[in-house]
Coordinates of C-alpha atoms in Angstrom, one line a residue:
Chain A
M1 CA 24.9 35.5 10.6
A2 CA 24.6 33.3 13.9
A3 CA 22.7 35.8 16.1
E4 CA 23.2 35.7 19.8
T5 CA 20.2 34.2 21.8
V6 CA 18.3 36.7 23.9
E7 CA 17.6 35.3 27.3
L8 CA 14.3 36.2 28.9
P9 CA 14.2 36.4 32.8
P10 CA 13.4 32.8 34.2
V11 CA 9.7 32.1 34.9
D12 CA 8.8 29.9 38.0
P13 CA 5.1 28.6 36.9
A14 CA 4.2 27.8 40.4
E15 CA 4.4 31.6 41.4
V16 CA 2.1 32.6 38.6
Q17 CA -1.1 33.5 39.5
G18 CA -4.7 34.1 37.7
N19 CA -6.3 32.9 34.8
I20 CA -5.2 33.4 31.1
I21 CA -7.5 33.3 28.1
T22 CA -6.5 32.7 24.6
A23 CA -8.3 31.9 21.3
G24 CA -7.8 31.9 17.6
S25 CA -6.2 29.7 15.0
S26 CA -6.6 26.0 15.0
T27 CA -3.3 25.2 13.7
V28 CA -1.7 27.2 16.5
F29 CA -4.0 25.4 19.4
P30 CA -2.0 22.1 19.6
L31 CA 1.2 24.4 20.1
T32 CA -0.4 26.5 23.0
Q33 CA -2.0 23.6 24.2
A34 CA 1.4 21.9 24.6
I35 CA 2.9 24.7 26.1
A36 CA 0.0 25.1 28.4
E37 CA 0.1 21.8 29.6
R38 CA 3.9 22.1 30.0
F39 CA 3.3 25.3 32.2
Q40 CA 0.7 23.7 34.2
S41 CA 2.9 20.5 34.8
E42 CA 5.4 22.8 36.0
G43 CA 3.4 24.0 39.0
Y44 CA 0.9 26.8 37.2
T45 CA -2.3 26.4 39.1
G46 CA -4.5 28.9 37.3
N47 CA -6.8 28.1 34.2
I48 CA -5.8 28.6 30.9
T49 CA -8.5 28.8 28.3
I50 CA -7.5 28.1 24.6
D51 CA -10.3 28.1 22.2
S52 CA -10.0 26.8 18.6
I53 CA -11.9 29.1 16.6
G54 CA -9.9 30.0 13.6
T55 CA -7.5 33.2 13.5
G56 CA -10.3 35.5 11.9
A57 CA -12.3 35.0 14.9
G58 CA -9.5 35.1 17.1
F59 CA -8.7 38.5 16.3
E60 CA -12.1 39.4 16.5
R61 CA -12.3 38.4 20.0
F62 CA -8.9 40.0 21.0
C63 CA -9.9 43.2 19.1
K64 CA -13.4 44.2 18.9
A65 CA -14.4 42.2 21.9
A66 CA -11.2 42.7 23.5
E67 CA -11.9 39.8 26.0
T68 CA -9.2 37.6 25.3
D69 CA -5.5 38.1 26.6
I70 CA -3.4 36.2 23.8
A71 CA -4.7 35.6 20.0
N72 CA -3.5 32.6 18.2
A73 CA -2.9 33.4 14.5
S74 CA -1.6 31.6 11.6
R75 CA -1.0 34.7 9.4
A76 CA 0.0 38.3 10.4
I77 CA -2.9 40.7 11.7
K78 CA -4.6 42.8 9.0
E79 CA -4.2 46.6 9.1
E80 CA -8.1 47.0 9.7
E81 CA -7.9 44.3 12.8
A82 CA -4.9 46.1 14.2
Q83 CA -7.0 49.3 13.7
A84 CA -9.8 47.5 15.7
C85 CA -7.4 46.8 18.6
R86 CA -6.1 50.2 18.9
D87 CA -9.4 51.5 19.3
K88 CA -9.8 49.4 22.1
G89 CA -6.5 50.7 23.5
R90 CA -4.7 47.5 22.6
E91 CA -1.8 48.1 20.4
P92 CA -1.1 44.5 19.2
L93 CA 2.4 43.0 19.8
E94 CA 3.4 40.4 17.6
F95 CA 5.4 37.1 18.4
R96 CA 6.7 34.7 16.2
V97 CA 6.5 31.4 17.4
G98 CA 7.0 28.8 14.7
T99 CA 6.2 28.0 11.0
D100 CA 3.9 25.5 9.6
A101 CA 4.7 24.1 6.0
L102 CA 3.0 21.4 3.9
A103 CA 5.2 18.8 2.0
V104 CA 3.4 17.3 -1.2
V105 CA 5.0 13.7 -1.3
V106 CA 5.3 10.8 -3.5
S107 CA 6.7 7.4 -2.9
S108 CA 10.5 7.1 -3.3
E109 CA 9.7 4.6 -5.8
N110 CA 8.5 7.1 -8.1
D111 CA 11.1 8.1 -10.6
F112 CA 9.3 10.6 -12.9
L113 CA 8.1 13.3 -10.7
E114 CA 10.3 15.9 -9.0
E115 CA 8.3 19.1 -9.3
L116 CA 5.0 20.7 -9.6
S117 CA 3.4 24.0 -10.1
L118 CA 0.6 25.2 -7.9
E119 CA -1.7 25.2 -10.7
Q120 CA -0.6 21.5 -11.5
L121 CA -1.4 21.0 -7.7
A122 CA -4.7 22.1 -8.0
Q123 CA -5.6 20.2 -11.3
I124 CA -4.4 16.9 -9.5
F125 CA -6.2 17.4 -6.4
S126 CA -9.6 18.4 -8.2
G127 CA -10.0 15.6 -10.4
Q128 CA -9.3 17.6 -13.6
V129 CA -6.5 15.2 -14.5
K130 CA -6.8 11.7 -13.4
N131 CA -4.0 10.2 -15.0
W132 CA -0.2 10.9 -14.9
N133 CA 0.4 11.0 -18.6
E134 CA -2.4 13.6 -18.9
L135 CA -0.2 16.0 -16.9
N136 CA 2.8 15.4 -19.0
P137 CA 3.0 12.6 -22.1
S138 CA 6.1 11.3 -20.9
Y139 CA 4.7 10.3 -17.6
P140 CA 3.2 6.6 -17.2
A141 CA -0.3 6.3 -18.4
Q142 CA -1.6 5.2 -14.8
P143 CA -4.4 6.7 -12.7
I144 CA -3.3 9.1 -9.9
Q145 CA -4.0 8.1 -6.3
L146 CA -4.7 10.6 -4.0
Y147 CA -4.1 10.9 -0.4
S148 CA -5.3 13.4 2.0
P149 CA -5.8 14.2 5.6
G150 CA -9.4 14.3 6.9
T151 CA -11.8 17.2 6.5
D152 CA -11.4 18.0 10.2
S153 CA -7.7 18.5 10.2
G154 CA -6.0 22.1 9.9
T155 CA -3.9 20.7 7.2
F156 CA -6.7 19.9 4.9
D157 CA -8.1 23.5 5.5
Y158 CA -4.8 25.0 4.8
F159 CA -4.5 22.8 1.5
V160 CA -7.8 23.8 0.5
E161 CA -7.1 27.6 1.2
A162 CA -3.5 27.5 -0.4
V163 CA -4.2 25.4 -3.4
L164 CA -7.8 24.9 -4.2
E165 CA -8.9 28.5 -4.1
K166 CA -10.7 27.8 -0.5
D167 CA -13.1 25.5 -2.6
K168 CA -13.2 22.2 -0.5
E169 CA -15.8 20.7 -2.9
K170 CA -13.2 20.5 -5.5
L171 CA -11.4 17.8 -3.5
L172 CA -14.2 16.2 -1.9
S173 CA -16.1 15.4 -5.1
V174 CA -13.2 13.5 -6.6
Q175 CA -14.1 9.8 -6.5
G176 CA -11.8 7.3 -4.7
V177 CA -9.5 9.8 -2.5
Q178 CA -8.3 8.4 0.7
F179 CA -8.8 10.6 3.7
S180 CA -7.2 9.8 7.0
E181 CA -6.8 11.8 10.1
D182 CA -4.0 9.3 10.8
D183 CA -0.8 10.4 9.0
N184 CA 0.5 6.8 9.5
V185 CA -2.3 5.6 6.9
L186 CA -1.1 8.3 4.4
V187 CA 2.2 7.4 4.6
Q188 CA 1.6 3.8 3.9
G189 CA -0.6 4.5 1.3
I190 CA 1.7 6.8 -0.7
E191 CA 4.5 4.8 -0.1
G192 CA 3.0 1.9 -1.2
S193 CA 2.5 2.8 -4.9
P194 CA 4.7 5.1 -7.4
Y195 CA 1.6 6.5 -8.8
A196 CA 0.2 7.8 -5.5
I197 CA 0.6 11.4 -4.3
G198 CA -0.5 13.3 -1.1
Y199 CA 0.5 16.0 1.5
F200 CA 0.6 16.6 5.1
G201 CA 2.5 18.7 7.6
Y202 CA 6.1 18.9 6.8
A203 CA 7.6 17.6 10.1
Y204 CA 5.6 14.4 9.2
Y205 CA 7.6 14.1 6.2
Q206 CA 10.8 14.4 8.0
E207 CA 10.0 11.3 10.3
N208 CA 9.4 9.2 7.3
Q209 CA 12.3 10.7 5.0
G210 CA 13.6 7.4 3.4
R211 CA 10.1 6.2 2.3
L212 CA 8.9 9.2 0.6
K213 CA 10.1 12.1 -1.7
P214 CA 8.9 15.7 -1.4
L215 CA 8.2 17.6 -4.3
R216 CA 9.6 21.1 -5.1
I217 CA 6.4 23.4 -5.6
D218 CA 6.9 26.1 -8.1
G219 CA 10.6 25.3 -8.2
V220 CA 11.1 25.7 -4.6
A221 CA 12.1 22.7 -2.2
P222 CA 10.7 22.7 1.3
T223 CA 13.4 23.1 3.6
E224 CA 13.4 25.0 7.0
E225 CA 14.8 27.9 5.5
T226 CA 12.6 28.2 2.5
A227 CA 9.6 27.4 4.8
E228 CA 10.8 30.2 7.3
S229 CA 11.5 32.8 4.7
G230 CA 7.9 32.1 3.1
E231 CA 9.5 31.4 -0.4
Y232 CA 8.2 28.0 -0.3
P233 CA 4.6 28.4 -1.5
L234 CA 3.1 26.1 1.0
S235 CA 4.3 27.4 4.3
R236 CA 2.8 30.1 6.5
P237 CA 4.0 31.7 9.9
L238 CA 2.6 31.0 13.2
F239 CA 2.0 33.8 15.7
I240 CA 0.7 34.7 18.8
Y241 CA -0.4 38.2 19.6
S242 CA -0.8 40.2 23.0
A243 CA -0.6 43.8 23.9
K244 CA 1.7 46.0 26.2
T245 CA -1.6 47.0 28.2
I246 CA -2.9 43.5 28.8
M247 CA 0.8 42.4 30.0
D248 CA 1.1 45.2 32.3
Q249 CA -2.3 44.4 33.6
K250 CA -2.0 40.8 33.9
P251 CA 1.3 39.6 34.8
Q252 CA 0.4 36.0 34.5
V253 CA -0.3 36.9 30.9
A254 CA 3.4 38.2 30.6
A255 CA 4.6 35.3 32.4
F256 CA 3.1 33.0 29.9
I257 CA 4.5 34.7 26.7
N258 CA 7.8 34.5 28.2
Y259 CA 7.5 30.9 29.1
Y260 CA 6.0 30.5 25.5
L261 CA 9.0 32.2 23.7
S262 CA 11.5 30.4 26.1
T263 CA 10.3 26.7 25.8
V264 CA 8.6 26.8 22.2
E265 CA 11.9 25.4 20.5
D266 CA 11.7 22.4 22.6
V267 CA 7.9 21.5 21.9
I268 CA 7.1 22.6 18.5
L269 CA 8.9 19.9 16.2
D270 CA 6.8 17.2 18.6
V271 CA 3.7 19.5 17.6
G272 CA 4.7 19.1 14.0
Y273 CA 6.0 22.5 12.9
F274 CA 9.0 24.3 12.3
P275 CA 10.8 26.3 15.1
A276 CA 10.8 30.1 14.0
S277 CA 14.3 31.2 13.1
A278 CA 16.8 32.1 15.8
E279 CA 16.5 35.9 14.5
A280 CA 12.7 35.7 14.7
L281 CA 12.7 34.3 17.8
N282 CA 15.1 37.0 19.1
Q283 CA 13.1 39.9 17.8
A284 CA 9.9 38.3 19.4
K285 CA 12.2 38.0 22.8
Q286 CA 13.5 41.5 22.5
R287 CA 9.9 42.7 22.0
W288 CA 8.9 41.0 25.5
L289 CA 11.4 42.7 27.0
E290 CA 10.5 46.0 25.8
A291 CA 7.0 45.7 26.4
T292 CA 7.5 44.8 30.1
G293 CA 10.2 47.5 30.5
Q294 CA 13.3 45.1 31.3
Chain B
M1 CA -40.7 -48.2 36.4
A2 CA -44.6 -48.2 36.1
E3 CA -44.8 -50.0 39.5
H4 CA -42.8 -47.0 41.2
L5 CA -44.8 -44.3 39.4
S6 CA -48.0 -45.7 40.8
T7 CA -46.8 -46.2 44.3
S8 CA -45.5 -42.5 44.6
A9 CA -49.0 -41.6 43.2
R10 CA -50.7 -43.2 45.6
A11 CA -48.5 -42.1 48.4
A12 CA -49.2 -38.5 47.2
G13 CA -52.9 -39.3 47.2
A14 CA -53.0 -39.9 50.7
Q15 CA -51.7 -36.8 51.9
P16 CA -54.3 -34.3 52.9
V17 CA -52.6 -31.6 51.1
P18 CA -50.7 -32.6 47.7
I19 CA -46.9 -32.1 48.1
A20 CA -46.4 -30.2 45.2
E21 CA -48.9 -27.7 46.6
R22 CA -47.3 -27.7 49.9
L23 CA -43.7 -26.9 48.1
R24 CA -45.6 -24.1 45.9
R25 CA -46.4 -22.3 49.4
R26 CA -43.2 -22.7 51.0
R27 CA -41.4 -19.4 51.1
R28 CA -37.9 -19.4 49.6
I29 CA -36.2 -16.4 49.5
G30 CA -33.0 -17.5 47.9
E31 CA -35.0 -19.0 45.2
S32 CA -37.0 -15.7 44.6
M33 CA -33.7 -13.6 44.6
I34 CA -32.0 -15.9 42.0
Q35 CA -35.3 -15.6 40.1
A36 CA -35.2 -11.7 40.1
L37 CA -31.4 -11.6 39.4
L38 CA -32.1 -13.6 36.3
W39 CA -35.0 -11.5 35.1
L40 CA -33.0 -8.4 35.5
C41 CA -30.5 -9.8 33.6
G42 CA -32.6 -10.5 30.8
A43 CA -34.1 -7.2 31.3
V44 CA -30.8 -5.5 30.9
S45 CA -30.0 -6.8 27.4
I46 CA -33.7 -6.0 26.4
L47 CA -33.4 -2.5 27.6
T48 CA -29.7 -1.9 26.1
T49 CA -31.2 -2.8 22.7
L50 CA -34.1 -0.5 23.2
G51 CA -31.8 2.1 24.2
I52 CA -29.5 1.7 21.0
V53 CA -32.8 1.7 18.8
I54 CA -34.0 4.8 20.4
V55 CA -30.8 6.8 20.0
L56 CA -30.3 5.5 16.6
G57 CA -33.7 6.4 15.5
R58 CA -33.6 9.7 17.3
E59 CA -30.4 11.0 15.7
S60 CA -31.2 9.3 12.3
W61 CA -34.5 11.5 12.4
L62 CA -32.3 14.8 12.9
F63 CA -30.5 13.5 9.9
F64 CA -33.3 12.5 7.7
G65 CA -35.3 15.7 8.9
D66 CA -32.6 18.0 7.7
E67 CA -33.7 19.6 4.5
A68 CA -30.3 19.1 2.9
V69 CA -31.1 15.3 2.9
S70 CA -33.6 13.6 1.1
L71 CA -34.4 9.6 1.0
I72 CA -34.4 9.6 -2.7
E73 CA -30.7 11.3 -2.6
F74 CA -29.5 8.7 0.2
F75 CA -30.6 5.5 -1.4
G76 CA -30.1 6.4 -5.1
S77 CA -27.0 8.7 -5.1
T78 CA -23.3 7.1 -5.5
T79 CA -21.4 10.1 -3.8
W80 CA -21.1 10.1 -0.1
Q81 CA -19.4 13.4 1.1
P82 CA -21.2 14.9 4.1
A83 CA -18.8 17.9 4.4
I84 CA -20.1 19.1 0.9
G85 CA -23.5 17.9 1.4
H86 CA -23.5 14.7 -0.7
F87 CA -25.3 11.9 1.0
G88 CA -25.7 8.7 -0.9
I89 CA -25.2 5.7 0.9
W90 CA -24.2 3.5 -2.1
P91 CA -20.2 3.8 -2.0
L92 CA -20.5 2.8 1.5
L93 CA -22.8 0.0 1.2
L94 CA -21.3 -1.3 -2.3
S95 CA -17.8 -1.9 -0.6
T96 CA -19.6 -3.3 2.5
L97 CA -21.6 -6.0 0.3
I98 CA -18.0 -6.5 -1.4
T99 CA -15.9 -7.1 1.5
S100 CA -18.6 -9.3 3.2
T101 CA -19.4 -11.4 -0.1
I102 CA -15.6 -12.0 -0.3
A103 CA -15.4 -13.1 3.3
I104 CA -18.3 -15.2 3.2
S105 CA -17.4 -17.0 -0.3
V106 CA -14.2 -17.9 1.9
A107 CA -15.6 -18.7 5.0
V108 CA -18.3 -20.9 4.1
P109 CA -16.9 -23.6 1.9
I110 CA -13.7 -23.8 4.4
G111 CA -15.8 -23.7 7.7
L112 CA -18.2 -26.2 6.0
A113 CA -15.6 -28.4 5.1
A114 CA -13.9 -28.4 8.4
A115 CA -17.3 -28.8 10.4
I116 CA -17.8 -32.1 7.9
Y117 CA -14.5 -33.4 8.7
L118 CA -14.7 -32.6 12.5
S119 CA -18.1 -34.2 12.7
E120 CA -18.1 -37.2 10.4
Y121 CA -14.2 -38.3 9.8
A122 CA -12.1 -36.8 12.8
S123 CA -11.2 -39.4 15.6
P124 CA -12.0 -38.0 19.1
R125 CA -8.3 -37.4 19.7
V126 CA -7.9 -35.5 16.4
R127 CA -11.1 -33.5 17.5
A128 CA -10.1 -32.9 21.2
W129 CA -6.9 -30.9 19.2
I130 CA -8.6 -29.1 16.3
K131 CA -11.4 -27.7 18.1
P132 CA -9.3 -25.8 20.6
I133 CA -7.3 -24.4 17.9
L134 CA -10.2 -23.0 16.1
E135 CA -11.5 -21.5 19.5
I136 CA -7.9 -19.7 19.5
L137 CA -8.6 -18.4 15.7
A138 CA -11.7 -17.0 16.9
G139 CA -10.3 -15.3 19.8
I140 CA -7.6 -13.1 18.0
P141 CA -8.6 -9.4 18.0
T142 CA -9.9 -8.0 15.1
V143 CA -7.2 -5.3 15.1
V144 CA -4.4 -8.0 14.7
Y145 CA -6.3 -9.4 11.7
G146 CA -6.5 -5.8 10.2
F147 CA -2.8 -5.6 10.2
F148 CA -2.3 -9.2 9.1
A149 CA -4.4 -8.0 6.1
L150 CA -2.4 -5.0 5.4
Y151 CA 1.1 -6.5 6.1
F152 CA 0.6 -10.0 4.7
M153 CA -2.5 -10.3 2.5
T154 CA -2.0 -7.2 0.5
P155 CA 1.7 -7.9 -0.4
L156 CA 0.6 -11.2 -1.3
L157 CA -2.2 -10.3 -3.4
R158 CA 0.4 -7.5 -5.0
A159 CA 3.0 -10.2 -5.7
I160 CA 0.3 -12.3 -7.5
F161 CA -1.6 -9.7 -9.4
G162 CA 0.9 -7.0 -9.6
P163 CA 1.3 -3.5 -7.6
D164 CA -0.1 -1.7 -10.5
T165 CA -3.6 -3.7 -10.2
V166 CA -3.8 -3.9 -6.4
Q167 CA -3.6 -0.7 -4.5
I168 CA -2.1 -0.9 -1.2
F169 CA -5.8 -0.2 0.8
N170 CA -8.2 -2.6 -1.2
M171 CA -11.3 -4.5 -0.6
A172 CA -9.9 -7.9 -1.5
S173 CA -7.4 -8.4 1.1
A174 CA -9.9 -6.8 3.8
G175 CA -12.4 -9.3 2.7
L176 CA -10.3 -12.3 2.5
V177 CA -8.9 -11.8 6.0
M178 CA -12.5 -11.3 7.2
G179 CA -13.3 -14.7 5.5
I180 CA -10.4 -16.4 7.8
M181 CA -11.7 -14.4 11.0
I182 CA -15.3 -15.9 10.2
T183 CA -14.5 -19.5 9.3
P184 CA -14.2 -20.5 12.8
I185 CA -17.6 -19.2 13.8
I186 CA -19.0 -21.0 11.0
C187 CA -17.1 -24.0 11.6
S188 CA -18.2 -24.5 15.2
M189 CA -22.0 -23.5 14.5
S190 CA -22.2 -26.0 11.8
E191 CA -20.4 -28.8 13.5
D192 CA -23.1 -28.2 16.3
A193 CA -25.5 -28.7 13.7
L194 CA -23.9 -31.9 12.1
S195 CA -23.4 -33.6 15.4
A196 CA -27.0 -32.9 16.4
V197 CA -28.3 -35.1 13.4
P198 CA -29.2 -38.5 15.2
R199 CA -26.8 -41.5 15.0
A200 CA -29.6 -43.7 13.6
L201 CA -30.0 -41.8 10.4
R202 CA -26.2 -42.4 9.7
E203 CA -26.4 -46.2 11.0
G204 CA -29.3 -46.4 8.6
A205 CA -27.3 -45.1 5.8
Y206 CA -24.4 -47.2 6.3
G207 CA -26.5 -50.1 6.5
L208 CA -27.9 -49.2 2.8
G209 CA -24.3 -49.5 1.9
A210 CA -23.4 -46.0 1.5
T211 CA -19.9 -44.7 1.9
R212 CA -19.0 -42.3 4.3
F213 CA -18.8 -39.4 1.8
E214 CA -22.2 -40.4 0.8
V215 CA -23.5 -40.2 4.4
A216 CA -21.8 -37.1 5.4
T217 CA -23.3 -35.3 1.7
R218 CA -26.5 -36.8 1.3
V219 CA -27.7 -37.4 4.7
V220 CA -26.2 -35.6 7.5
L221 CA -25.8 -32.3 5.6
P222 CA -29.5 -31.9 4.4
A223 CA -30.5 -32.9 7.9
A224 CA -28.6 -30.4 9.3
L225 CA -29.4 -27.7 6.7
S226 CA -31.3 -25.3 9.0
G227 CA -28.4 -25.3 11.5
I228 CA -25.8 -24.5 8.6
L229 CA -27.9 -21.8 7.0
A230 CA -28.1 -20.2 10.8
A231 CA -24.5 -20.3 10.9
V232 CA -23.9 -18.6 7.6
I233 CA -26.2 -15.9 8.4
V234 CA -24.4 -15.3 11.7
G235 CA -21.3 -15.4 9.7
V236 CA -22.8 -12.5 7.1
S237 CA -23.9 -10.4 10.1
R238 CA -20.4 -10.6 11.6
A239 CA -19.0 -9.5 8.1
I240 CA -21.3 -6.7 7.7
G241 CA -20.7 -5.5 11.0
E242 CA -16.9 -6.1 11.2
T243 CA -15.1 -2.6 11.7
M244 CA -11.3 -2.9 12.5
I245 CA -10.2 -5.0 9.6
V246 CA -11.9 -2.9 6.9
A247 CA -10.7 0.3 8.7
I248 CA -6.9 -0.6 8.6
A249 CA -7.1 -2.6 5.2
A250 CA -9.9 -1.7 3.1
G251 CA -9.4 2.1 2.6
A252 CA -10.4 5.3 4.1
G253 CA -12.5 7.2 1.6
P254 CA -15.9 6.5 0.1
N255 CA -15.4 5.1 -3.4
F256 CA -18.0 3.9 -5.7
T257 CA -16.3 1.1 -7.3
F258 CA -16.9 -2.8 -8.2
N259 CA -13.0 -3.7 -8.5
P260 CA -12.2 -5.5 -5.2
F261 CA -8.4 -4.2 -5.7
Q262 CA -9.4 -0.9 -5.3
A263 CA -9.6 1.2 -1.9
A264 CA -13.0 1.9 -0.6
E265 CA -14.3 2.5 2.8
T266 CA -17.2 0.5 4.1
M267 CA -20.0 1.7 6.3
T268 CA -18.6 0.6 9.6
G269 CA -15.1 1.6 8.4
H270 CA -16.4 5.2 7.6
I271 CA -18.2 5.4 11.1
A272 CA -14.7 4.6 13.0
R273 CA -13.0 7.1 10.8
I274 CA -15.2 10.1 11.2
S275 CA -16.1 9.4 14.9
G276 CA -12.4 9.4 15.5
G277 CA -12.0 12.8 14.1
D278 CA -13.2 16.1 15.9
I279 CA -16.3 16.9 14.3
S280 CA -19.0 18.7 16.2
Y281 CA -21.8 17.1 17.9
A282 CA -24.4 19.5 16.4
S283 CA -23.4 19.0 12.7
I284 CA -25.1 16.9 10.0
D285 CA -21.9 15.1 9.3
Y286 CA -22.3 13.7 13.1
N287 CA -25.8 12.8 12.5
S288 CA -25.0 11.2 9.1
L289 CA -23.4 8.6 11.1
F290 CA -26.3 7.6 13.0
A291 CA -28.1 7.1 9.6
I292 CA -25.3 4.9 8.6
G293 CA -25.7 3.1 11.9
L294 CA -29.3 2.7 11.4
T295 CA -29.0 1.3 7.9
L296 CA -26.2 -1.4 9.4
F297 CA -28.7 -2.3 12.1
V298 CA -31.5 -2.8 9.9
M299 CA -29.4 -5.1 7.7
T300 CA -28.3 -7.2 10.3
L301 CA -31.7 -7.4 12.2
S302 CA -33.4 -8.6 9.0
L303 CA -30.7 -11.2 8.4
N304 CA -31.4 -12.3 11.9
L305 CA -35.2 -12.6 11.3
L306 CA -34.4 -14.6 7.9
S307 CA -32.2 -16.8 9.9
Q308 CA -34.9 -17.4 12.3
R309 CA -37.5 -18.1 9.6
I310 CA -35.0 -20.4 7.8
V311 CA -34.2 -22.2 10.9
R312 CA -38.2 -23.2 11.3
R313 CA -38.8 -23.6 7.8
F314 CA -36.2 -26.3 7.1
R315 CA -35.7 -27.7 10.6
E316 CA -36.1 -31.3 10.6
V317 CA -37.6 -32.8 13.7
Y318 CA -36.5 -36.1 14.9
E319 CA -37.6 -37.7 18.0

């Protein structure tokens, strides 16, 4: 079904006045930052604060402290968080802005591996399985070489959360893992040996498609559709949250969200995430229109 | 000559005030400004070193003062993972030692042989060509050497030893290329030492019927030993402190291994990688970098002291 695109009224950033405070997920941070930079380069002269403090802390400041205008989040708001917001007179409004997905990849020279279960992935990345043939006797008797984004990156945090039960010690205590904040280093290393395996943001895999092979996880191949629907186990939605009351009191916040939703599709691939589906984006825009009474 | 000296002495004695005294009394503003400037330049380099020592010391103090860290673990454990509280310097130190050893075992024979050729065999015309070329080699940015290691040396090693033996990031390729990088330094410093050996020694040996090779290896080389050892130690310090090549080619994760074909991160490579990320300043991870820096500093400092002692001990003094 090709949904018709909902159009929001045009925003002129040069005419927007007043400051905007946002805080929350470190994953959404680079996206919000990219859009804020664009907003400013088109003439916005106020201040946008973007604190990268994690989704939970972001909701804390948005709901309990009621001091931020927008909460960046890499998961949907929980019921108790939403309740805390309502207690402060802020009925949270959710805007889906994109999708983050991890690709687990091997070299395109690897001819034995097509798919892993989450459990096998956890065994590999916690050092319980050190050679490929321990995973499956038909695989080569070669040591597994591991590549991972560095401990500062949100990608590392997400992998640890989704695969290793939030215990980063499991991965960090494995001897000989190659960590790099530079995804190029990871690509080179994984590409260089059929016995290497690693992971990073899906968008980054897309840029290096010919050289790497993405694995199916629990039987699901990572694609834009499976990531968006949540069917692919290593994907998560990206949101920003605000409230009608805030948007009424601070027109600059409404204008910024409008600008966010109108430009996010152009920016998001560069930041390294997937765009939200047309439907989800339309729904977000519809929500904006309702909230501002247009 | 003697005649001339005695006349000038007599002339000076005839003056009521000696000429040296008069010259000293005259105020020369230009001279004293130059003196002050030179003093300042000397002071800047000393103060900079002092500043570095203070910063390294203070931040390392914070690190070693933390209750999560013990000196026994620092020097005894083979796991370095600050994010989960493991602070054993050995994986980083071992990989630094391995890459430096490889580099030195490449650079010393080649550099020394080239120096002997340049000082004992080459005609002045050949030397005029080769020296500048060596200096160009010394002027190549190390990041270029790093990519040379990754895209030339590693594929070469993998072609020789097989891609299953040699990992894409490995200490051997970084070490070999680091050796190529240090060769010109060792060559040029050794050549200076060899050329400084007085001609008379060589001619004496020739007079006794020695061949060119015997003169070079039995007479000139031992006579220049102190200078050559100093060159080697400078080369070792360079290898230990080299960052870019190992950061690009040696690996990006601490790994306690003696196998040079495996990826392992050196001390410098680790500092470069971690400080490039966005760790927070107040954290122990951040302070741990200074502890590594201090260890590096102590290593190169003791090498320099050692080289000074060696130079003094083995120096052959000729008139």
